[in-house]
Coordinates of C-alpha atoms in Angstrom, one line a residue:
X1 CA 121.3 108.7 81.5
X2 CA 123.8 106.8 79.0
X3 CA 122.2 105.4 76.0
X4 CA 124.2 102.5 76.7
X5 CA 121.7 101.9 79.7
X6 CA 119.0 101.2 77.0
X7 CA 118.8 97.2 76.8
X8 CA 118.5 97.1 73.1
X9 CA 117.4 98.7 70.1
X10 CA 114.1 98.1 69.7
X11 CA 113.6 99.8 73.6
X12 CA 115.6 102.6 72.1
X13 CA 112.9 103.0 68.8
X14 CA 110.1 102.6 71.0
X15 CA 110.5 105.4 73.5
X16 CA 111.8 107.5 70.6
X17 CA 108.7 107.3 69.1
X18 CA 106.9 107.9 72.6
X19 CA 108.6 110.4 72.9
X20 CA 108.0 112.2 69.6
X21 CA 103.8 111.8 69.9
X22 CA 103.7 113.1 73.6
X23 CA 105.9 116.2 72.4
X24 CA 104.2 116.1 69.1
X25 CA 107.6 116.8 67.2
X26 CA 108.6 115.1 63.7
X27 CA 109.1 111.4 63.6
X28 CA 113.2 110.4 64.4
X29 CA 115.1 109.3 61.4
X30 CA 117.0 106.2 62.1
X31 CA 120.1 104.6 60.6
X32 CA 118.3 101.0 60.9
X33 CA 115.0 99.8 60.5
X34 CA 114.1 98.1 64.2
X35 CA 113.3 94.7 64.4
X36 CA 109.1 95.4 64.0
X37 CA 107.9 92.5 65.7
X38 CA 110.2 92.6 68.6
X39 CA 109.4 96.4 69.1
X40 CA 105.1 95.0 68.6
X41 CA 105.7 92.4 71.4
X42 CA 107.1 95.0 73.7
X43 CA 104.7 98.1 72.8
X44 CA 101.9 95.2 73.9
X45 CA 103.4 94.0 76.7
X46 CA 103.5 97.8 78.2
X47 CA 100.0 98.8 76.7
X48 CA 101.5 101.5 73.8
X49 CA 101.0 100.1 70.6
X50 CA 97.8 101.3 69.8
X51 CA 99.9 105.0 70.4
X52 CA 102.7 103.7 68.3
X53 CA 100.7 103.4 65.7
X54 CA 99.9 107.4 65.0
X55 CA 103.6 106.8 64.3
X56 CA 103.5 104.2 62.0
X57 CA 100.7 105.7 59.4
X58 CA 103.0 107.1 57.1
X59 CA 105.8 104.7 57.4
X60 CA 106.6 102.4 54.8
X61 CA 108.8 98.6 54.4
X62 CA 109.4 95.7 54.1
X63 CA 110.1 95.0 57.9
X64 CA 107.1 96.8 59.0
X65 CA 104.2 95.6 56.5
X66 CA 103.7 92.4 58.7
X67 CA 103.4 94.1 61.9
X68 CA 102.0 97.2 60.9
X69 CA 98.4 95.2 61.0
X70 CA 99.1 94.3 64.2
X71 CA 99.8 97.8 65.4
X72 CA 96.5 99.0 63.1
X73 CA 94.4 96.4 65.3
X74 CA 95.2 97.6 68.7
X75 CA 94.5 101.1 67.0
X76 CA 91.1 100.2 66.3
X77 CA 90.6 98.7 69.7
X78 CA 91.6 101.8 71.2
X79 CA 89.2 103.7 69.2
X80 CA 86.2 101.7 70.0
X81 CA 87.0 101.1 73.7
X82 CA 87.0 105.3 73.8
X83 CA 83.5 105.4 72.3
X84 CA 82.6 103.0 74.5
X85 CA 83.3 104.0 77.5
X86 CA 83.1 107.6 76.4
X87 CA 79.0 107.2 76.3
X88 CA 79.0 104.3 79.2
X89 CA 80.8 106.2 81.9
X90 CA 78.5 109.1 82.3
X91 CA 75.4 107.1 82.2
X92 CA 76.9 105.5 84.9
X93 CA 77.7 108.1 87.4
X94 CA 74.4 109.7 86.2
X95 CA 72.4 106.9 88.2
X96 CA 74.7 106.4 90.9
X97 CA 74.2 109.9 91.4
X98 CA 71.0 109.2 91.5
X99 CA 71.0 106.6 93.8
X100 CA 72.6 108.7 96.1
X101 CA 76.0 106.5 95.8
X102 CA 79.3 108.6 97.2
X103 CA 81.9 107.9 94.1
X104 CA 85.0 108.9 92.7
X105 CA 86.6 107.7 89.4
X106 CA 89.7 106.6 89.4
X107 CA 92.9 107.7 87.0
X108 CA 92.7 104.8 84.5
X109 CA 89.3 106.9 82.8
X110 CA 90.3 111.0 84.0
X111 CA 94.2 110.2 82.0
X112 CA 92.6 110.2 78.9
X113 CA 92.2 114.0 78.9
X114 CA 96.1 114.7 79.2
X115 CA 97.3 112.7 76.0
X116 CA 97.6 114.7 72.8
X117 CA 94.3 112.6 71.6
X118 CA 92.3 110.7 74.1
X119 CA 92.1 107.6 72.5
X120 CA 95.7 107.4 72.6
X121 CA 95.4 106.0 76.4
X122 CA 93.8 102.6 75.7
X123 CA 91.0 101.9 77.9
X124 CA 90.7 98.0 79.2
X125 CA 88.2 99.4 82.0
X126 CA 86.6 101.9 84.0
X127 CA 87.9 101.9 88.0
X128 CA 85.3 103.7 90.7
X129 CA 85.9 104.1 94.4
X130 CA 82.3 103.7 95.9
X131 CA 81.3 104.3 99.8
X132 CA 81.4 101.3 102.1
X133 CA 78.6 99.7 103.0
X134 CA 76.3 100.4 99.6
X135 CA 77.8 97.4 98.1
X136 CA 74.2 96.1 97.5
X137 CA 73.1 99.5 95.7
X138 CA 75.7 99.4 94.0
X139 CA 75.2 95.9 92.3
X140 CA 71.2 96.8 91.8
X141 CA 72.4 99.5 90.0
X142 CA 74.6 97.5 87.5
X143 CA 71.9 95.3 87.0
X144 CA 69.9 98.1 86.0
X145 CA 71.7 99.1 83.4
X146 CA 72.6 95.3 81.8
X147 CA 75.8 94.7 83.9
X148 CA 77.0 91.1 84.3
X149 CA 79.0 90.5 87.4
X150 CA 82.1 88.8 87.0
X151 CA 84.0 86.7 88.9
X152 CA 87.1 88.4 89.9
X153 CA 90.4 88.0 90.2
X154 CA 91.4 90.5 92.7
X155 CA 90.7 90.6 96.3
X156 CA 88.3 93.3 97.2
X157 CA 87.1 94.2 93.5
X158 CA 84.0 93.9 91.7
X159 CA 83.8 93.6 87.9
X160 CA 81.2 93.9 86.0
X161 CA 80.7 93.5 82.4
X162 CA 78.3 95.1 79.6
X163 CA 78.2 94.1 75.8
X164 CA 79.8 95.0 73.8
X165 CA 82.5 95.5 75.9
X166 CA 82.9 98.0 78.4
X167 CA 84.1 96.8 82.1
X168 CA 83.6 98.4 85.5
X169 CA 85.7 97.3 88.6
X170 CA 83.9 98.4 91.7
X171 CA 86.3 99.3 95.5
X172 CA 85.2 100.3 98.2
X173 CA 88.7 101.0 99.5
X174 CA 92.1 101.4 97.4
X175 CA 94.6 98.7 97.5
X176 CA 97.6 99.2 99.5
X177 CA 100.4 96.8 101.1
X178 CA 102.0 99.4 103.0
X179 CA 99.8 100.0 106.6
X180 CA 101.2 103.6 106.5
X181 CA 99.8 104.0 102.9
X182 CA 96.8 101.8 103.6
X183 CA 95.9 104.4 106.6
X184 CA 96.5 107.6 104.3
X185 CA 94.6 106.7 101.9
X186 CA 91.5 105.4 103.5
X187 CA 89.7 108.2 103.5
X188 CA 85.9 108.3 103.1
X189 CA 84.8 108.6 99.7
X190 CA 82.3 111.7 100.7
X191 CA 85.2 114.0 101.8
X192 CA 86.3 114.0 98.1
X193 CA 85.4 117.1 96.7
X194 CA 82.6 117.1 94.7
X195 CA 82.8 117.7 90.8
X196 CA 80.7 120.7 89.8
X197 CA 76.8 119.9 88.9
X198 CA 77.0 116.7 91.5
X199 CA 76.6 116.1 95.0
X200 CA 77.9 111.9 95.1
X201 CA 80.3 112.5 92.4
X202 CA 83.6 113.2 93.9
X203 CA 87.1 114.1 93.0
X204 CA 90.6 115.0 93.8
X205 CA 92.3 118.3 94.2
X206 CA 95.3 119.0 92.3
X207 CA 97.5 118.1 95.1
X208 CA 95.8 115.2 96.8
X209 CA 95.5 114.0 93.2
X210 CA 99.1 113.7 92.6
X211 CA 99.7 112.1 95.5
X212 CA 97.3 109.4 95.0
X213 CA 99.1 109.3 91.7
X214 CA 102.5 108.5 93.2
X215 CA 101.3 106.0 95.5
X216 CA 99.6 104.2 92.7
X217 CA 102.6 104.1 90.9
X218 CA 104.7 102.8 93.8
X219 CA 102.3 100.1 94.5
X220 CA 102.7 98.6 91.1
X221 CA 106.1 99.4 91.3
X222 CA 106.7 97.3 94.0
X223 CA 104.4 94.3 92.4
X224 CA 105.7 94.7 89.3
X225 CA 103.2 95.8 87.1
X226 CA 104.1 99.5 86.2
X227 CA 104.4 99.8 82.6
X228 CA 105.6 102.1 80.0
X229 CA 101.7 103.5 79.5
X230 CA 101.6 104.0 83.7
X231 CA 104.8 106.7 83.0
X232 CA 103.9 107.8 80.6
X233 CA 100.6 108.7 82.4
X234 CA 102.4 110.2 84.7
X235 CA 104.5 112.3 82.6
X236 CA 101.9 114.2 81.0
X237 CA 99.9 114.7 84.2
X238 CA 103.2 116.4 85.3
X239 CA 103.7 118.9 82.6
X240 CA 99.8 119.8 82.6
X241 CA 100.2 120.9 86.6
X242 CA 103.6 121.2 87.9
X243 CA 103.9 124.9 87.6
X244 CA 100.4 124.9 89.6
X245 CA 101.1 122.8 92.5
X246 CA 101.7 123.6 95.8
X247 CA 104.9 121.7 96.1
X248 CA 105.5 122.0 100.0
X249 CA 102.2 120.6 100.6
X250 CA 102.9 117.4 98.4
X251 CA 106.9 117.0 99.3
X252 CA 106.0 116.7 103.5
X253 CA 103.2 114.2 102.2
X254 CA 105.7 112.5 100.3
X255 CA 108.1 112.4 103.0
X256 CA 105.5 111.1 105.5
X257 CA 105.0 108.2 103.2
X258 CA 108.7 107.6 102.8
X259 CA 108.1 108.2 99.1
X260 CA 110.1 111.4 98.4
X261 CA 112.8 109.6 96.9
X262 CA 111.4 107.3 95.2
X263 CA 109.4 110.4 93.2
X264 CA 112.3 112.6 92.8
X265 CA 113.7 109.1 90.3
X266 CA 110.7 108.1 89.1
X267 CA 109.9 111.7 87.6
X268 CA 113.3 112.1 86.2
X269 CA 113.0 108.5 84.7
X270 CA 109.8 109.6 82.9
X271 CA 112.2 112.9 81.8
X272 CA 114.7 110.9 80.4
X273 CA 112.4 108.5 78.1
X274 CA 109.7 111.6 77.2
X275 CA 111.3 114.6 77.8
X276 CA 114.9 114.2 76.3
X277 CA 116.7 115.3 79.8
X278 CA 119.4 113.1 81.4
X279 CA 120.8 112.8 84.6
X280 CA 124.3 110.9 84.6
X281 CA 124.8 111.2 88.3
X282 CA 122.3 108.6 88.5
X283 CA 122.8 106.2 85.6
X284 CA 123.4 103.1 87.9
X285 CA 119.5 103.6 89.9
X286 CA 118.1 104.5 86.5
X287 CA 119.4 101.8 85.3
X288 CA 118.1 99.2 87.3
X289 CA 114.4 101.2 87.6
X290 CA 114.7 101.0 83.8
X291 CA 115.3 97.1 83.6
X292 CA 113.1 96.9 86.6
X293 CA 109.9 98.8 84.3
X294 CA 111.0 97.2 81.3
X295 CA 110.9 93.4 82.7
X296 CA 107.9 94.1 84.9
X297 CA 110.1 93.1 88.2
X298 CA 112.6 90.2 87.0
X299 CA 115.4 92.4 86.7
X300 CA 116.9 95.4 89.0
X301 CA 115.1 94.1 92.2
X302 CA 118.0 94.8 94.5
X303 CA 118.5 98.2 93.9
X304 CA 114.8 98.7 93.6
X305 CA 114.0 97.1 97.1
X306 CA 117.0 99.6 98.1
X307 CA 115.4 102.4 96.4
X308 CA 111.8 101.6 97.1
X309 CA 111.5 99.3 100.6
X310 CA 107.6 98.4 99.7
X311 CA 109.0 96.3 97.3
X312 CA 110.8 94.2 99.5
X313 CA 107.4 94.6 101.9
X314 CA 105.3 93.2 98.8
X315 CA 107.7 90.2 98.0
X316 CA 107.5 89.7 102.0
X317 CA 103.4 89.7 101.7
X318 CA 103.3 87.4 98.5
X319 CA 105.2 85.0 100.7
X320 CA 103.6 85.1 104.0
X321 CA 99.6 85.1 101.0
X322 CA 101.5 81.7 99.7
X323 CA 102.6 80.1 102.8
X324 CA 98.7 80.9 103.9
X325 CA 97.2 79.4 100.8
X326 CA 99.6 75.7 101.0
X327 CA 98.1 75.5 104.8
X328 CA 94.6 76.0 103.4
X329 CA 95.1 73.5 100.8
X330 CA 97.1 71.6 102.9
X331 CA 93.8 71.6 105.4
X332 CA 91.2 71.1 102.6
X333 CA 93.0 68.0 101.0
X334 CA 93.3 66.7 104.7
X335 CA 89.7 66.8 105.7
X336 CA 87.5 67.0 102.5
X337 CA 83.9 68.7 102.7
X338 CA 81.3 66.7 103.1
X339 CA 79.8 66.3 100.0
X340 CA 82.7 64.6 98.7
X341 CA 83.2 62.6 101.8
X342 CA 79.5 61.5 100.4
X343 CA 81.1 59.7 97.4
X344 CA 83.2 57.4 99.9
X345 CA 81.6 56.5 103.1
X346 CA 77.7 56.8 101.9
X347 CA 77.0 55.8 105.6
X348 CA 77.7 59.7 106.2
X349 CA 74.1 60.2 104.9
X350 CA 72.6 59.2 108.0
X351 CA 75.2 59.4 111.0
X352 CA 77.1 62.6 109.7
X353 CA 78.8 62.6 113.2
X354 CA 80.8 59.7 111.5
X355 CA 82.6 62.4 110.1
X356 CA 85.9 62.8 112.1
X357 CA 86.2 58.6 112.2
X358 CA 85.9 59.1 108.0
X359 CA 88.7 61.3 107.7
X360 CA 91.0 59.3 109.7
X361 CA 90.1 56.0 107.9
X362 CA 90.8 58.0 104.7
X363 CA 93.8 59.5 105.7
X364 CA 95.2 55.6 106.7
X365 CA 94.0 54.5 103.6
X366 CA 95.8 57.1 101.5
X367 CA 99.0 56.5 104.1
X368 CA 99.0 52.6 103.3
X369 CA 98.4 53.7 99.3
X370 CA 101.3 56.0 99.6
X371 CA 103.7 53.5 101.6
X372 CA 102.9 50.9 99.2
X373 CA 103.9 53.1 96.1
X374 CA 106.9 54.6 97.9
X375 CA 107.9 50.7 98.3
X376 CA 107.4 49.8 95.1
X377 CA 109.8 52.8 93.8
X378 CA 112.4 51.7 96.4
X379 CA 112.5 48.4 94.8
X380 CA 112.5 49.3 91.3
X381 CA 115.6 51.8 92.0
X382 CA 117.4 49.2 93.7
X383 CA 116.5 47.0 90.5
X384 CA 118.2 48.9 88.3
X385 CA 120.6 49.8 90.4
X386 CA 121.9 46.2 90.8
X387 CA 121.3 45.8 87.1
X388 CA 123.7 49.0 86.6
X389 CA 126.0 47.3 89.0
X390 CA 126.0 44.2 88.3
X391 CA 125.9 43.4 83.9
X392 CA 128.7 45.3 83.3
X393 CA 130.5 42.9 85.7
X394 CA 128.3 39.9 84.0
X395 CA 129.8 40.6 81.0
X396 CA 133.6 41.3 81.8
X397 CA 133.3 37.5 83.3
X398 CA 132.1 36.5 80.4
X399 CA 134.7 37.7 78.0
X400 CA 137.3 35.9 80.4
X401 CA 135.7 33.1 81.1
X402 CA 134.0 32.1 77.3
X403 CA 137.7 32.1 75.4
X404 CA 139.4 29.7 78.3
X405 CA 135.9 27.3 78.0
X406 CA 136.5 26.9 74.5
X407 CA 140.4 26.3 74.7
X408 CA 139.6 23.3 77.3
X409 CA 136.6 22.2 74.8
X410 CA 138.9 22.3 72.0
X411 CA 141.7 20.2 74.5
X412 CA 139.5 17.5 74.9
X413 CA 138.3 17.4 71.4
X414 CA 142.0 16.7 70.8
X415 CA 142.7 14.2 73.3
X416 CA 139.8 12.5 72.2
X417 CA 141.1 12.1 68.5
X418 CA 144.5 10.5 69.7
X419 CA 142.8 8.7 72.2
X420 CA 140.6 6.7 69.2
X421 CA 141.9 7.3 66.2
X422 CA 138.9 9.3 65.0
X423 CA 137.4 12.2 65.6
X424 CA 134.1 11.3 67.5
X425 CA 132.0 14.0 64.7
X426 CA 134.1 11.9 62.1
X427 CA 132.4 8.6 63.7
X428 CA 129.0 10.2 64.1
X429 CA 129.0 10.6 60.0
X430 CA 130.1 7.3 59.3
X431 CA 127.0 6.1 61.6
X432 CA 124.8 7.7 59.6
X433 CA 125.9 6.2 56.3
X434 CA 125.6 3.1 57.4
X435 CA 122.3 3.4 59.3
X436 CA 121.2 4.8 55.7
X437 CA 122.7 2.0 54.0
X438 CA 120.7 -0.3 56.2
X439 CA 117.6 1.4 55.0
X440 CA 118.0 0.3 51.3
X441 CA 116.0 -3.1 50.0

């Protein structure tokens, strides 16, 4: 790829210095300082700058002492997140083992082990796939060891929280949008293989790992959420197993799940930004999978639907999720529960089968309220509309009309004077002379 497919500078630093800790080579030496807080904003957006900052230790300037703090802080993070979870997670699978619970641990916690250091992959939380149907084991077993549950934001996850600050997101099954994907992947947790020393504590094969890792990635792809960090991930889990792969076995997988493609771009996209390769045949795809990564899905969405059709499938799903949610508020703003029907008609209390007859009387009510206000603005536009209309014409009259008044006043003035000899203001005066004269003893 061109370097003149790299959006700016500051992209350019940033995977330079990626680049440089994954290979573990000598820092780049760069004509410019980059713009430091830009290249923070960006390393936080994608997860990295707690990683940029094994960079940074022995840098020195003027630019960089203001952010370099910030980049320290996420360091420190990182670092206490990975003794954290380090002691948390085993305890963990220790009593679900216990409690006979089929689990598998998701890549989030196992990616640590292919970065140069562990604690370069920040940890935010630890993601477990648990059997169906042991949902309430799996929550007295939280409790047991001080998890809160949270309320969560995700359809079909549990979290649960422990001070000081380690989180747990609980499946059952792994979220996909794609039916073909959904029915690949939903496999019973049991016929994991088993890690060695357990017999609930599942996980993948080489293979079926990478797999899982691909379709992962396309997922988030497709909603936007892959990051730098994510491709990195999947960089390094590449070079640690490629040569031991069987890659027949994971190419007709690939190509089952319409994937293969996708893959082949993604891996030499992760190639190009870690691994110092390019591929020029294909600077116009890289180019928008770049923008595409880089924006988190606002830009390079057309070749990426074109590339990748889930995302056009997601976008399609989002719609259809929205359109759902409008009816349901639509529905809930229409006919109110009836607690807070309660609050209006009290006579609900004791004849509840009222209920229909309430709605309808609130829904004229709220009809008449809204016709009245929809009047009211009807009015007021036509208002100022005739105002708008109608002043500037007001005053056009007026500058014809006020010079011609006061000729005509000034004509009769005038004729007035000839007329009787004075002027009638030269009369008024002399009346008041002599009505003051009159005054005088």
């Amino acid at each position: 790829m061109n370097e003149q497919r790299i959006r700016n500078y500051e992209v350019k630093c940033l995977l330079q210095l990626l680049e440089t800790l994954i290979n573990e080579e000598e820092l780049p030496k760069w004509n410019k300082q980059p713009e430091w807080g830009s290249l923070y904003k960006l390393s936080d957006y994608h997860n990295v700058a707690n990683m940029i900052y094994y960079a940074l230790i022995g840098m020195e300037g003027e630019k960089l002492a203001p952010w370099k703090p910030k980049f320290e802080e996420r360091f420190h993070q990182a670092v206490l997140a990975e003794e954290r979870y380090s002691a948390a997670v085993p305890e963990l699978l220790e009593l679900l083992e216990e409690r006979k619970i089929h689990t598998v641990v998701l890549q989030e916690y196992r990616m640590r082990a292919y970065y140069p250091q562990q604690d370069m992959r920040a940890l935010k939380y630890v993601r477990l796939l648990t059997e169906k149907g042991k949902e309430e084991k799996v929550r007295e077993a939280m409790a047991y060891l001080d998890y809160e549950k949270k309320e969560s934001r995700t359809a079909g996850e549990d979290w649960y929280y422990k001070v000081p600050g380690v989180m747990a997101v609980i499946r059952a099954e792994l979220p996909f949008t794609n039916k073909k994907m959904q029915k690949y992947f939903a496999v019973p947790v049991k016929s994991y293989e088993k890690e060695k020393g357990h017999k609930y504590i599942h996980t993948f094969i080489p293979e079926e790992y990478y797999i899982h890792i691909i379709g992962c990635a396309a997922e988030n792809y497709a909603r936007g959420s892959l990051d730098i960090r994510d491709m990195a991930d999947l960089w390094l889990y590449y070079l640690k197993v490629y040569k031991d792969l069987d890659w027949k076995v994971i190419n007709k997988e690939l190509e089952y799940l319409r994937l293969e493609e996708f893959h082949m771009y993604l891996i030499q996209l992760a190639a190009y930004w870690f691994g110092g390769m390019v591929f020029p045949e294909n600077d116009a795809v890289f180019d928008a999978m770049e923008k595409y990564i880089l924006t988190k899905g606002m830009q390079g969405r057309k070749i990426s639907a074109t590339l990748l059709p889930l995302v056009k499938e997601v976008a399609d799903f989002y719609k259809k999720d929205l359109r759902r949610k409008r009816r349901e508020q639509i529905l809930d703003w229409a006919f109110p529960h009836m607690d807070y029907m309660h609050t209006m008609f009290p006579s609900l209390h004791k004849m509840r089968w009222l209920l229909p007859a309430c709605w309808l009387l609130r829904l004229w009510r709220l009809g008449r309220q809204q016709a009245y206000i929809a009047a009211a603005k009807r009015i007021r536009k036509f208002r100022h509309a005739w105002a708008a209309f109608w002043n500037p014409k007001k005053e056009a009259v007026r500058n014809i009309v006020d010079p011609k008044k006061e000729y005509v006043e000034r004509k009769i003035r005038n004729f007035r004077r000839k007329s009787f000899g004075l002027a009638e203001d030269v009369r008024l005066e002399l009346r008041k002379q002599i009505q003051k004269l009159k005054r005088k003893p």
